[in-house]
XYZ file of C-alpha atoms in Angstrom:
362
model
C -49.612 24.294 54.899
C -52.336 26.951 54.821
C -51.182 30.214 56.331
C -53.139 32.288 58.829
C -53.597 34.949 56.152
C -55.057 32.378 53.768
C -57.440 31.200 56.501
C -58.592 34.776 57.055
C -59.132 35.257 53.323
C -61.070 31.979 53.112
C -63.262 32.977 56.053
C -63.948 36.348 54.440
C -64.845 34.709 51.130
C -67.170 32.278 52.919
C -68.876 35.125 54.777
C -69.302 37.048 51.538
C -70.850 34.004 49.844
C -73.293 33.362 52.692
C -76.741 34.862 52.423
C -78.735 36.050 49.424
C -77.017 37.881 46.577
C -78.927 38.991 43.494
C -79.011 41.363 40.556
C -82.355 41.290 38.808
C -83.540 43.052 35.665
C -87.140 42.590 34.513
C -88.714 44.481 31.604
C -92.479 44.404 31.164
C -93.943 46.869 28.659
C -93.057 50.356 29.849
C -91.896 49.151 33.288
C -88.334 48.141 34.120
C -87.076 46.645 37.369
C -83.318 46.888 37.919
C -82.263 45.958 41.449
C -79.151 44.597 43.139
C -80.047 43.105 46.518
C -77.712 41.489 49.041
C -78.935 40.061 52.340
C -76.251 38.630 54.672
C -77.000 35.223 56.142
C -79.440 35.395 59.028
C -80.426 39.019 58.426
C -83.872 40.397 57.661
C -84.259 43.142 55.064
C -87.480 45.140 54.765
C -88.490 46.166 51.250
C -90.765 49.181 50.996
C -92.124 51.110 48.052
C -95.342 52.499 46.590
C -97.760 50.291 44.668
C -96.302 49.356 41.303
C -92.696 49.866 42.413
C -91.784 46.236 41.668
C -91.696 44.663 45.146
C -93.820 41.608 44.311
C -91.988 41.116 41.022
C -88.646 41.104 42.818
C -89.858 38.568 45.397
C -91.355 36.416 42.666
C -88.004 36.245 40.885
C -86.197 35.364 44.130
C -88.701 32.555 44.727
C -88.332 31.285 41.164
C -91.946 32.010 40.221
C -91.262 34.871 37.787
C -88.743 34.999 34.967
C -86.216 37.779 34.465
C -84.318 39.325 31.561
C -80.847 39.767 33.047
C -79.037 39.019 36.277
C -78.414 36.271 38.792
C -79.611 34.875 42.109
C -77.193 33.174 44.520
C -78.002 31.765 47.942
C -75.338 30.709 50.447
C -72.823 30.381 47.625
C -75.155 28.244 45.489
C -76.123 29.619 42.081
C -79.896 29.447 41.714
C -80.153 31.473 38.501
C -77.383 32.820 36.305
C -79.384 33.640 33.182
C -83.022 33.715 32.041
C -82.495 30.280 30.511
C -80.701 28.668 33.474
C -83.014 28.849 36.460
C -83.533 26.549 39.430
C -87.173 25.377 39.781
C -89.081 26.794 42.789
C -89.239 23.426 44.570
C -85.437 23.062 44.486
C -84.420 26.552 45.611
C -84.806 26.273 49.415
C -86.624 29.616 49.192
C -90.167 29.901 50.561
C -92.608 32.647 49.571
C -95.277 33.624 52.112
C -97.873 36.175 51.019
C -101.132 37.729 52.152
C -103.024 34.538 51.282
C -101.841 31.646 53.510
C -102.657 29.230 50.640
C -103.428 26.340 52.970
C -104.916 23.135 51.595
C -108.598 23.458 52.578
C -109.164 19.683 52.816
C -106.229 19.110 55.201
C -106.023 19.832 58.912
C -103.579 22.401 60.266
C -101.291 19.555 61.344
C -101.402 17.916 57.922
C -100.785 21.237 56.169
C -97.541 21.689 58.089
C -96.613 18.011 57.762
C -97.109 18.168 53.990
C -94.005 20.291 53.503
C -91.940 17.955 55.663
C -93.184 14.930 53.749
C -92.233 16.578 50.440
C -88.721 17.008 51.831
C -88.438 13.297 52.604
C -89.567 12.956 56.234
C -91.439 9.818 57.238
C -95.110 10.131 58.124
C -94.361 9.784 61.842
C -91.474 12.263 61.780
C -93.507 14.746 59.747
C -96.387 14.502 62.212
C -94.110 15.048 65.185
C -92.359 17.962 63.490
C -95.663 19.562 62.506
C -97.008 19.272 66.050
C -93.866 20.925 67.424
C -94.127 23.797 64.968
C -97.788 24.364 65.742
C -96.777 24.609 69.375
C -94.064 27.115 68.505
C -96.528 29.375 66.693
C -99.098 29.226 69.492
C -101.531 26.724 67.985
C -100.953 23.786 70.293
C -104.159 21.729 70.414
C -105.590 23.146 67.176
C -103.840 20.771 64.797
C -107.026 18.880 63.979
C -108.865 21.923 62.656
C -109.167 22.646 58.961
C -108.417 26.164 57.617
C -112.113 27.097 57.485
C -112.298 26.508 61.242
C -109.403 28.901 61.932
C -109.295 32.695 62.066
C -107.236 34.660 59.541
C -104.457 35.139 62.059
C -104.422 31.455 62.944
C -104.242 30.517 59.263
C -101.247 32.815 58.794
C -99.575 31.159 61.790
C -100.098 27.746 60.176
C -98.614 29.084 56.925
C -95.584 30.411 58.811
C -95.133 27.089 60.604
C -95.312 25.234 57.283
C -92.765 27.626 55.751
C -90.209 27.395 58.563
C -90.668 23.697 59.312
C -88.759 22.778 56.148
C -85.739 24.842 57.294
C -85.533 27.021 54.178
C -82.282 28.816 53.403
C -84.324 31.978 52.843
C -87.897 33.143 53.173
C -89.489 36.007 51.238
C -92.637 37.546 52.663
C -94.952 39.614 50.472
C -96.993 41.817 52.830
C -98.109 38.834 54.949
C -99.881 40.996 57.550
C -101.906 43.261 55.246
C -105.164 41.296 55.444
C -105.091 40.994 59.248
C -106.685 43.334 61.769
C -104.367 45.549 63.809
C -104.282 43.399 66.948
C -103.831 40.132 65.072
C -101.150 41.674 62.844
C -99.275 42.772 65.960
C -99.375 39.250 67.372
C -98.193 37.636 64.122
C -95.498 40.321 63.708
C -94.127 39.478 67.146
C -94.210 35.795 66.237
C -92.354 36.468 62.987
C -89.662 38.403 64.831
C -89.266 35.633 67.391
C -89.092 32.755 64.914
C -86.892 34.454 62.317
C -84.422 35.295 65.082
C -84.627 31.830 66.630
C -84.062 30.036 63.326
C -81.531 32.509 61.900
C -83.417 32.499 58.620
C -82.347 34.942 55.906
C -85.454 36.916 54.967
C -86.805 39.673 52.736
C -90.067 41.259 53.905
C -92.022 43.440 51.490
C -94.326 45.716 53.450
C -96.134 49.036 53.355
C -95.977 49.483 57.129
C -93.014 51.114 58.875
C -93.859 49.116 62.011
C -92.907 45.934 60.141
C -89.537 47.410 59.190
C -88.838 48.609 62.724
C -89.974 45.391 64.413
C -88.552 42.819 62.005
C -85.694 44.135 59.911
C -82.004 44.937 60.258
C -81.957 47.011 57.076
C -84.492 48.878 54.965
C -84.450 49.059 51.158
C -86.717 51.625 49.467
C -87.830 50.693 45.959
C -89.446 53.276 43.662
C -90.198 52.939 39.946
C -88.160 49.746 39.772
C -85.018 51.272 41.302
C -83.519 51.364 44.798
C -83.698 54.985 45.951
C -82.326 54.432 49.460
C -80.994 51.611 51.615
C -79.321 51.271 54.992
C -80.015 50.459 58.629
C -83.704 50.968 59.388
C -83.100 53.757 61.899
C -80.839 55.712 59.526
C -83.226 55.525 56.572
C -86.205 56.620 58.656
C -84.221 59.444 60.288
C -82.938 60.881 57.006
C -85.374 59.898 54.232
C -84.001 60.527 50.742
C -87.375 60.800 48.962
C -90.882 62.010 49.700
C -92.094 58.404 49.799
C -89.465 57.422 52.372
C -90.376 60.505 54.396
C -94.053 59.550 54.345
C -93.138 56.059 55.572
C -91.190 57.653 58.425
C -94.108 59.932 59.288
C -92.202 63.066 58.245
C -92.480 65.936 55.820
C -89.614 66.241 53.339
C -89.489 69.505 51.428
C -86.934 70.267 48.717
C -85.519 73.777 48.750
C -82.637 76.002 47.739
C -80.200 78.019 49.822
C -78.284 81.252 49.652
C -75.934 82.771 52.205
C -78.670 83.486 54.741
C -81.816 81.494 53.978
C -83.278 78.210 52.817
C -86.419 78.599 50.702
C -89.221 76.436 49.280
C -91.696 78.862 47.688
C -93.065 80.976 50.564
C -91.529 78.798 53.298
C -88.297 80.506 54.382
C -85.942 79.246 57.097
C -82.486 80.244 58.289
C -79.847 78.645 56.070
C -78.524 75.421 57.647
C -75.102 75.938 59.158
C -72.347 73.944 57.513
C -74.601 72.492 54.821
C -72.579 70.186 52.579
C -75.230 69.953 49.868
C -76.140 72.930 47.679
C -79.879 72.243 47.962
C -80.645 70.452 51.242
C -84.135 69.171 52.009
C -85.997 70.189 55.162
C -87.419 67.384 57.303
C -89.960 67.929 60.082
C -92.930 66.219 61.711
C -96.529 67.039 60.715
C -97.274 67.580 64.411
C -94.634 70.353 64.549
C -96.584 72.511 62.087
C -99.153 74.940 63.503
C -102.130 76.605 61.867
C -102.002 80.272 62.888
C -104.682 82.926 62.704
C -102.655 86.106 62.611
C -99.566 86.115 60.367
C -96.447 87.543 62.023
C -94.110 87.204 59.039
C -91.617 85.180 61.062
C -89.106 82.650 59.704
C -90.897 79.347 59.252
C -94.251 80.928 58.409
C -96.002 80.568 55.063
C -99.380 80.480 53.349
C -100.521 77.192 51.822
C -103.578 75.779 50.063
C -105.427 72.756 51.485
C -105.563 69.849 49.048
C -107.456 67.324 51.179
C -108.284 66.322 54.744
C -107.545 62.847 56.152
C -108.628 61.239 59.400
C -105.895 60.153 61.815
C -106.156 58.374 65.202
C -105.399 61.688 66.917
C -107.503 64.029 64.783
C -107.159 65.349 61.231
C -104.243 65.589 58.821
C -104.328 68.540 56.424
C -102.548 67.925 53.138
C -101.345 71.198 51.655
C -99.613 72.324 48.475
C -97.002 74.937 47.555
C -95.043 73.302 49.139
C -96.443 69.811 49.747
C -96.694 69.549 53.550
C -98.805 67.455 55.937
C -100.137 69.147 59.064
C -101.646 67.278 62.039
C -104.323 69.148 63.978
C -107.008 68.311 66.521
C -110.409 67.640 64.987
C -111.923 70.855 66.373
C -109.160 72.946 64.744
C -110.052 71.455 61.371
C -113.759 72.336 61.666
C -114.796 74.623 58.816
C -111.706 73.959 56.709
C -112.125 72.550 53.213
C -109.978 71.699 50.167
C -109.033 74.862 48.322
C -108.862 77.034 51.469
C -105.732 79.088 52.046
C -104.250 78.870 55.552
C -101.222 80.279 57.309
C -98.800 77.730 58.737
C -95.783 78.002 60.994
C -92.976 75.621 61.949
C -90.312 76.477 64.495
C -86.900 76.427 62.754
C -85.600 74.518 65.793
C -87.913 71.608 64.844
C -86.469 71.352 61.322
C -83.564 69.089 60.299
C -81.798 69.377 56.970
C -80.747 66.330 54.961
C -79.181 65.879 51.539
C -81.451 67.032 48.737
C -82.188 65.166 45.557
């Protein structure tokens, strides 16, 4: 007989095997991608990183479209790839890749585009048609099945592509910035649809994105990829609250400034703050919002005050963002406060020490 302990161990092993497990090494010229990625069954992981970090390469390997040099890919306990020479073809992986381009067949209607995937997986013509109609209803396109892609808006085309991807019940779906080409309102609608359908189907997913809203709205965990390496990973809220790199801080809408401490102060060039109490790291980083920084006219030589040089000015929905150097800090100001300022100008800035949090430094 199988003991209760053996049942528990078997359940644990089954849970560990479920989902997507991978270790991928790709070398291309001077670039190297070396990433271990595990996504539990039914979870959504957001993948963020600057351009050239390796996000699309990683997704391409998971989908079987790009080769790799070392590693493995396993999905729900099934080995898809265990060496560069032993790889499962894309059509046999049960992994669907959805990118910025919906890649719909232009000569087929929306209904036939969705039905095509079902037919490939063995459904009869009638069953595929019924299934496609149901999925078009689920993505909000009921009644538009007869239209060809050219007769649909960009958002509607992406909805058709999502319906086609999920209709085949993939074991995993990888999404490569699928909302980038859409306007803000349409992207918001499709994002909500993605959240609803991924949750409803329990599909394991990896979403590469440049937008923190996607991570917050869609994902359980956030993985930050920089220069081909994972620099931070964890629950979305935790990563955004305590970014480990300047890129992660920018994604979170925060400044992250590296500094050094002594018994009384924390310092980053001319920016001096009271030393963080109970700091466990010898060189903690200061984190604060751009909106918490003030441009001041008369220096008072208080803690949290420093002189910086403007590098550039950027428009924001609420006004102007000043990018400064020495140290590198973003400052949000109303448009009228930025009038007359130009790159190269020296300005005095102040941040209230109470608005600063300290996190582990690099």
